[in-house]
Short mmCIF file of C-alpha atoms and ligand atoms in Angstrom, two decimals:
data_model
loop_
_atom_site.label_atom_id
_atom_site.label_comp_id
_atom_site.label_asym_id
_atom_site.label_seq_id
_atom_site.Cartn_x
_atom_site.Cartn_y
_atom_site.Cartn_z
CA MET R 1 190.28 -123.70 141.92
CA ASN R 2 192.30 -122.70 144.96
CA ALA R 3 196.04 -122.37 145.66
CA GLY R 4 196.33 -125.91 147.02
CA ASP R 5 194.28 -127.66 144.33
CA ARG R 6 196.01 -130.09 142.02
CA VAL R 7 195.67 -128.96 138.41
CA PHE R 8 196.80 -130.88 135.33
CA VAL R 9 197.73 -128.92 132.19
CA ALA R 10 197.72 -131.28 129.21
CA GLY R 11 199.96 -129.93 126.46
CA HIS R 12 202.17 -127.76 128.67
CA ARG R 13 204.89 -127.45 126.05
CA GLY R 14 202.58 -125.90 123.48
CA LEU R 15 201.71 -122.26 122.94
CA VAL R 16 198.49 -122.45 124.98
CA GLY R 17 199.52 -124.97 127.64
CA SER R 18 202.74 -123.13 128.49
CA ALA R 19 200.82 -119.86 128.88
CA ILE R 20 198.27 -121.55 131.17
CA VAL R 21 201.08 -122.96 133.34
CA ARG R 22 202.68 -119.48 133.59
CA ARG R 23 199.31 -118.01 134.52
CA LEU R 24 198.56 -120.63 137.20
CA GLU R 25 202.01 -120.26 138.74
CA ALA R 26 201.64 -116.47 138.76
CA GLU R 27 198.35 -116.98 140.63
CA GLY R 28 200.19 -118.96 143.30
CA LEU R 29 198.84 -122.42 142.44
CA ARG R 30 201.34 -124.73 144.06
CA ASP R 31 200.36 -128.08 142.59
CA VAL R 32 200.40 -127.78 138.80
CA LEU R 33 201.00 -131.17 137.19
CA VAL R 34 202.56 -131.54 133.75
CA ARG R 35 203.74 -134.53 131.72
CA THR R 36 205.85 -134.61 128.57
CA ARG R 37 204.78 -136.75 125.62
CA ASP R 38 207.42 -139.33 126.55
CA GLU R 39 206.07 -139.55 130.10
CA LEU R 40 202.41 -139.77 129.14
CA ASP R 41 200.98 -140.47 125.68
CA LEU R 42 197.69 -138.58 125.72
CA THR R 43 196.31 -140.69 122.87
CA ASP R 44 196.66 -143.81 125.05
CA ARG R 45 193.35 -144.19 126.90
CA GLY R 46 194.63 -146.73 129.42
CA ALA R 47 197.71 -144.69 130.28
CA VAL R 48 195.68 -141.49 130.73
CA LEU R 49 193.14 -143.22 132.98
CA ASP R 50 195.90 -144.78 135.11
CA PHE R 51 197.53 -141.35 135.40
CA PHE R 52 194.29 -139.65 136.50
CA LEU R 53 193.50 -142.43 139.00
CA ALA R 54 197.00 -142.24 140.48
CA GLU R 55 197.43 -138.46 140.55
CA ARG R 56 193.80 -137.35 141.00
CA PRO R 57 194.03 -133.80 139.67
CA ALA R 58 190.94 -131.76 140.57
CA HIS R 59 191.03 -129.62 137.44
CA VAL R 60 192.25 -130.30 133.91
CA PHE R 61 193.07 -127.80 131.16
CA LEU R 62 193.00 -129.80 127.92
CA ALA R 63 195.41 -127.70 125.85
CA ALA R 64 197.04 -130.64 124.04
CA ALA R 65 196.23 -130.79 120.34
CA ARG R 66 197.82 -131.14 116.96
CA VAL R 67 197.58 -127.64 115.50
CA GLY R 68 199.09 -125.90 112.51
CA GLY R 69 198.68 -123.25 109.86
CA ILE R 70 196.74 -123.41 106.66
CA LEU R 71 199.35 -125.40 104.71
CA ALA R 72 199.93 -127.99 107.45
CA ASN R 73 196.18 -128.52 107.88
CA ASP R 74 195.69 -128.84 104.16
CA THR R 75 198.61 -131.27 103.74
CA TYR R 76 198.17 -133.60 106.74
CA PRO R 77 194.39 -133.85 107.32
CA ALA R 78 194.59 -137.46 108.51
CA ASP R 79 197.12 -136.59 111.23
CA PHE R 80 195.01 -133.65 112.36
CA ILE R 81 191.78 -135.62 112.73
CA ARG R 82 193.32 -138.80 114.18
CA GLU R 83 195.52 -137.23 116.85
CA ASN R 84 192.95 -134.72 118.01
CA LEU R 85 190.15 -137.28 118.23
CA ALA R 86 192.41 -139.68 120.11
CA ILE R 87 193.57 -137.07 122.66
CA GLU R 88 190.03 -135.81 123.28
CA LEU R 89 188.56 -139.25 123.69
CA SER R 90 191.18 -140.49 126.09
CA VAL R 91 191.40 -137.36 128.26
CA ILE R 92 187.68 -136.53 128.43
CA ASP R 93 186.61 -140.11 129.05
CA ALA R 94 189.31 -140.64 131.69
CA ALA R 95 188.35 -137.36 133.40
CA HIS R 96 184.83 -138.74 133.79
CA ARG R 97 185.89 -142.23 134.88
CA ALA R 98 188.34 -140.86 137.43
CA GLY R 99 185.67 -138.47 138.72
CA LEU R 100 187.70 -135.27 138.26
CA GLU R 101 186.04 -132.07 139.37
CA LYS R 102 186.19 -129.91 136.25
CA LEU R 103 187.77 -129.84 132.79
CA LEU R 104 188.27 -127.03 130.29
CA PHE R 105 188.46 -128.01 126.63
CA LEU R 106 189.74 -125.72 123.91
CA GLY R 107 187.85 -125.41 120.65
CA SER R 108 188.81 -122.87 118.00
CA SER R 109 187.30 -120.09 115.92
CA CYS R 110 188.21 -121.99 112.76
CA ILE R 111 185.62 -124.68 113.47
CA TYR R 112 182.67 -122.38 112.86
CA PRO R 113 181.09 -122.55 109.39
CA ARG R 114 183.20 -120.90 106.68
CA LEU R 115 180.56 -118.30 105.95
CA ALA R 116 179.28 -117.74 109.49
CA PRO R 117 177.78 -114.33 110.31
CA GLN R 118 180.44 -111.82 111.50
CA PRO R 119 181.20 -111.33 114.31
CA ILE R 120 180.59 -115.03 114.90
CA PRO R 121 178.23 -115.84 117.79
CA GLU R 122 178.60 -119.14 119.66
CA THR R 123 175.22 -120.18 118.22
CA ALA R 124 176.77 -120.37 114.71
CA LEU R 125 178.44 -123.71 115.52
CA LEU R 126 177.19 -126.52 113.25
CA THR R 127 174.99 -124.25 111.15
CA GLY R 128 176.82 -124.56 107.82
CA PRO R 129 179.65 -126.05 105.72
CA LEU R 130 183.22 -125.79 107.06
CA GLU R 131 186.34 -124.20 105.54
CA PRO R 132 187.82 -127.03 103.41
CA THR R 133 191.50 -126.31 104.25
CA ASN R 134 190.98 -127.28 107.91
CA GLU R 135 187.88 -129.43 107.82
CA ALA R 136 189.54 -132.51 109.36
CA TYR R 137 190.85 -130.50 112.31
CA ALA R 138 187.49 -128.76 112.71
CA ILE R 139 185.53 -132.00 112.81
CA ALA R 140 187.85 -133.41 115.47
CA LYS R 141 187.44 -130.25 117.58
CA ILE R 142 183.66 -130.26 117.11
CA ALA R 143 183.68 -133.88 118.30
CA GLY R 144 185.59 -132.75 121.41
CA ILE R 145 182.95 -130.12 122.18
CA GLU R 146 180.20 -132.66 121.70
CA LEU R 147 182.02 -135.14 123.96
CA CYS R 148 182.03 -132.52 126.73
CA ARG R 149 178.35 -131.72 126.20
CA ALA R 150 177.30 -135.36 126.00
CA TYR R 151 179.20 -136.33 129.16
CA ASN R 152 177.70 -133.33 130.96
CA ARG R 153 174.21 -134.38 129.89
CA GLN R 154 174.54 -138.08 130.56
CA HIS R 155 176.95 -138.13 133.48
CA GLY R 156 176.54 -134.72 135.12
CA THR R 157 180.21 -133.82 134.57
CA ARG R 158 181.50 -130.22 134.57
CA PHE R 159 183.33 -130.08 131.23
CA ILE R 160 183.41 -126.59 129.74
CA THR R 161 184.65 -125.31 126.36
CA ALA R 162 186.47 -122.09 125.42
CA MET R 163 186.63 -121.07 121.74
CA PRO R 164 189.79 -119.03 121.15
CA THR R 165 190.36 -116.97 118.04
CA ASN R 166 193.74 -117.04 116.20
CA LEU R 167 196.46 -117.06 118.87
CA TYR R 168 200.07 -115.91 118.96
CA GLY R 169 202.77 -115.23 121.52
CA PRO R 170 205.90 -116.64 123.16
CA GLY R 171 206.42 -120.33 122.49
CA ASP R 172 204.70 -120.24 119.11
CA ASN R 173 205.78 -122.38 116.17
CA PHE R 174 207.98 -120.32 113.84
CA ASP R 175 208.47 -123.06 111.22
CA LEU R 176 207.77 -121.37 107.87
CA GLU R 177 205.79 -124.22 106.33
CA ARG R 178 203.72 -125.22 109.36
CA ALA R 179 203.29 -122.01 111.30
CA HIS R 180 200.28 -119.74 111.45
CA VAL R 181 200.50 -116.43 109.66
CA LEU R 182 201.69 -114.16 112.48
CA PRO R 183 204.80 -116.12 113.56
CA ALA R 184 205.53 -117.06 109.93
CA LEU R 185 205.56 -113.40 108.88
CA LEU R 186 207.59 -112.33 111.91
CA ARG R 187 210.24 -114.79 110.92
CA ARG R 188 210.05 -114.05 107.21
CA PHE R 189 210.40 -110.27 107.69
CA HIS R 190 213.16 -110.78 110.25
CA GLU R 191 215.18 -113.01 107.90
CA ALA R 192 214.59 -110.68 104.95
CA ARG R 193 215.89 -107.73 106.95
CA ALA R 194 218.89 -109.71 108.18
CA GLY R 195 219.66 -111.01 104.67
CA GLY R 196 218.99 -107.71 102.88
CA ASP R 197 216.28 -109.30 100.67
CA PRO R 198 214.44 -106.66 98.63
CA VAL R 199 211.03 -108.45 98.66
CA VAL R 200 208.97 -110.40 101.19
CA THR R 201 206.20 -112.60 99.82
CA VAL R 202 202.96 -112.96 101.79
CA TRP R 203 200.65 -115.88 100.91
CA GLY R 204 197.24 -115.23 99.43
CA THR R 205 195.67 -111.94 98.38
CA GLY R 206 196.15 -110.07 101.67
CA THR R 207 192.40 -109.43 101.89
CA PRO R 208 191.27 -112.10 104.40
CA ARG R 209 190.59 -110.71 107.85
CA ARG R 210 191.79 -112.35 111.05
CA GLU R 211 191.48 -111.59 114.75
CA PHE R 212 194.63 -112.18 116.84
CA LEU R 213 194.64 -112.83 120.57
CA HIS R 214 197.82 -112.89 122.65
CA VAL R 215 198.12 -116.28 124.34
CA ASP R 216 198.62 -114.66 127.77
CA ASP R 217 195.17 -113.11 127.39
CA LEU R 218 193.79 -116.53 126.45
CA ALA R 219 195.40 -118.15 129.50
CA ASP R 220 193.86 -115.47 131.68
CA ALA R 221 190.45 -116.15 130.11
CA CYS R 222 190.83 -119.92 130.61
CA VAL R 223 191.52 -119.48 134.32
CA PHE R 224 188.62 -117.03 134.54
CA LEU R 225 186.26 -119.53 132.84
CA MET R 226 187.46 -122.41 135.01
CA ARG R 227 186.41 -120.33 138.00
CA ASN R 228 183.30 -118.63 136.67
CA HIS R 229 181.67 -120.69 133.93
CA GLU R 230 179.53 -123.81 134.21
CA GLY R 231 177.52 -125.81 131.73
CA SER R 232 177.69 -126.84 128.09
CA ASP R 233 177.47 -123.43 126.44
CA ILE R 234 180.72 -122.76 124.59
CA VAL R 235 182.35 -119.35 125.14
CA ASN R 236 184.23 -117.33 122.49
CA VAL R 237 187.54 -115.78 123.54
CA GLY R 238 188.87 -112.98 121.36
CA THR R 239 189.64 -109.29 121.22
CA GLY R 240 186.56 -108.21 119.27
CA THR R 241 188.61 -106.60 116.46
CA ASP R 242 190.32 -107.94 113.36
CA VAL R 243 192.80 -106.83 110.67
CA THR R 244 193.43 -107.79 107.05
CA ILE R 245 196.44 -110.00 106.34
CA ALA R 246 197.87 -107.02 104.41
CA GLY R 247 197.40 -104.86 107.51
CA LEU R 248 199.07 -107.48 109.68
CA ALA R 249 201.99 -107.70 107.23
CA ALA R 250 202.39 -103.90 107.34
CA LEU R 251 202.40 -103.94 111.15
CA ILE R 252 204.97 -106.75 111.32
CA ARG R 253 207.14 -105.03 108.68
CA ASP R 254 207.13 -101.96 110.86
CA VAL R 255 207.87 -103.79 114.13
CA VAL R 256 210.74 -105.73 112.54
CA GLY R 257 212.07 -102.61 110.79
CA TYR R 258 212.10 -104.11 107.30
CA GLU R 259 212.29 -101.53 104.54
CA GLY R 260 211.86 -103.64 101.40
CA GLU R 261 208.75 -104.39 99.35
CA VAL R 262 205.80 -106.63 100.33
CA ARG R 263 204.28 -108.78 97.58
CA PHE R 264 201.24 -111.05 97.71
CA ASP R 265 201.11 -114.53 96.19
CA PRO R 266 197.50 -115.25 95.20
CA SER R 267 198.44 -118.79 94.12
CA ARG R 268 198.50 -119.65 97.87
CA PRO R 269 195.12 -120.25 99.55
CA ASP R 270 193.42 -117.42 101.44
CA GLY R 271 191.39 -119.75 103.64
CA THR R 272 188.22 -118.46 105.18
CA PRO R 273 187.51 -114.78 104.25
CA ARG R 274 186.87 -113.61 107.80
CA LYS R 275 186.54 -115.07 111.31
CA LEU R 276 185.93 -112.42 113.90
CA LEU R 277 184.41 -113.72 117.11
CA ASP R 278 181.45 -112.17 118.86
CA VAL R 279 182.86 -111.85 122.39
CA GLY R 280 179.68 -110.49 123.97
CA ARG R 281 179.07 -113.57 126.12
CA LEU R 282 182.49 -113.39 127.80
CA ARG R 283 182.35 -109.59 128.13
CA ALA R 284 178.99 -109.90 129.87
CA MET R 285 180.68 -112.25 132.36
CA GLY R 286 183.24 -109.51 133.08
CA TRP R 287 186.31 -110.49 131.03
CA SER R 288 188.02 -108.59 128.19
CA ALA R 289 191.38 -108.96 126.42
CA ARG R 290 194.07 -106.51 127.54
CA ILE R 291 197.06 -106.92 125.19
CA GLY R 292 196.85 -104.79 122.03
CA LEU R 293 198.09 -106.23 118.72
CA ARG R 294 201.11 -103.92 118.27
CA GLU R 295 202.23 -104.43 121.87
CA GLY R 296 201.75 -108.19 121.52
CA VAL R 297 203.64 -108.39 118.22
CA GLU R 298 206.50 -106.35 119.70
CA SER R 299 206.85 -108.60 122.74
CA THR R 300 206.53 -111.75 120.62
CA TYR R 301 209.25 -110.43 118.30
CA ARG R 302 211.49 -109.86 121.34
CA TRP R 303 210.79 -113.44 122.43
CA PHE R 304 211.62 -114.70 118.94
CA LEU R 305 214.92 -112.80 118.95
CA GLU R 306 215.86 -114.24 122.34
CA HIS R 307 214.68 -117.82 121.88
CA ALA R 308 213.85 -118.83 118.39
CA SER R 309 215.84 -116.91 115.81
CA ALA R 310 219.04 -118.86 116.44
CA ALA R 311 217.18 -122.17 116.36
CA ALA R 312 215.32 -121.07 113.23
CA ARG R 313 218.60 -120.48 111.39
CA SER R 314 220.11 -123.87 112.20
P1 GDP G 1 193.95 -119.75 109.12
O1 GDP G 1 193.56 -118.59 109.99
O2 GDP G 1 193.39 -121.06 109.58
O3 GDP G 1 193.63 -119.48 107.67
O4 GDP G 1 195.50 -119.98 109.25
P2 GDP G 1 196.86 -119.19 108.96
O5 GDP G 1 197.23 -118.38 110.15
O6 GDP G 1 197.83 -120.22 108.52
O7 GDP G 1 196.57 -118.22 107.72
C1 GDP G 1 195.85 -117.04 107.83
C2 GDP G 1 195.92 -116.24 106.54
O8 GDP G 1 197.23 -115.71 106.38
C3 GDP G 1 195.62 -117.02 105.26
O9 GDP G 1 194.86 -116.17 104.41
C4 GDP G 1 197.02 -117.25 104.68
O10 GDP G 1 197.02 -117.40 103.27
C5 GDP G 1 197.70 -115.93 105.07
N1 GDP G 1 199.17 -115.99 105.07
C6 GDP G 1 199.97 -115.09 104.47
N2 GDP G 1 201.27 -115.41 104.59
C7 GDP G 1 201.30 -116.54 105.33
C8 GDP G 1 202.36 -117.37 105.81
O11 GDP G 1 203.53 -117.15 105.58
N3 GDP G 1 202.01 -118.47 106.56
C9 GDP G 1 200.69 -118.75 106.84
N4 GDP G 1 200.40 -119.82 107.59
N5 GDP G 1 199.66 -117.99 106.37
C10 GDP G 1 199.96 -116.92 105.63
#
């Protein structure tokens, strides 16, 4: 992937896609293609193939997906499986038919078995039952990985897969019902401080452990993998450390400057008890995450204050 190569980032308005576009532009790539949903419906196989044949990008980052937090996944499983399967099928198949050079697909740490060994090695995929709250999403993402592998095997394509852990950063979804835990808590603590609320409620027991990767680190890893990784072996992308949800809540409380009480609501689901990725494969290739959790939460909070807090109130 060189400065003059044409690169298509599918899903450029999302958390991951927007970070990949920033990263590519910072690298001096001059021909980064993007399309909004109105311009190109990624679930429409014919439209995607026509687009690839007309524009002929050399590289594709497939960062378009329907994603959401534990409640959204649990409430809209049909939307999660249908949209993700449709996007994967149309983009991956069209990439093959149009003869594109290389594609990077994004899996997720939440598609490993619920009780996978910790830290989770790439070899744990498909070795046990999934976490029920996001099973529909997981099966769609597993199908995407298998599409890449099957096309590689049958057609000799170069479709690779990165497996990011829980992500956060600028451009995240701060909607309280649909968001993942980190942006949801940033917003909840921020609003509680602004409104003088004496208590903030955190879902679940506070004991599950999660690993959080800043999306700029993920974008860096995706570009690194596009350049340095070949073949059908999936590659975990994470920091190698995790925190409890209670620990995360304490950190966010501190960053936001909230002085009230934190309470847990065990009637809300905890989800999977732990999902820390084994990042040995990527480290051995020479890549490690750089942005620490406190630093990343602080900069994301600044982004929220500048971009999202006004929108969140209205
Ligand atoms: P998960 O990693 O797929 O389980 O997705 P989430 O990021 O949505 O949730 C992670 C953990 O944070 C779960 O144990 C949730 O119960 C817990 N959690 C605590 N408060 C919140 C909240 O306000 N929103 C979300 N989404 N999760 C929360």
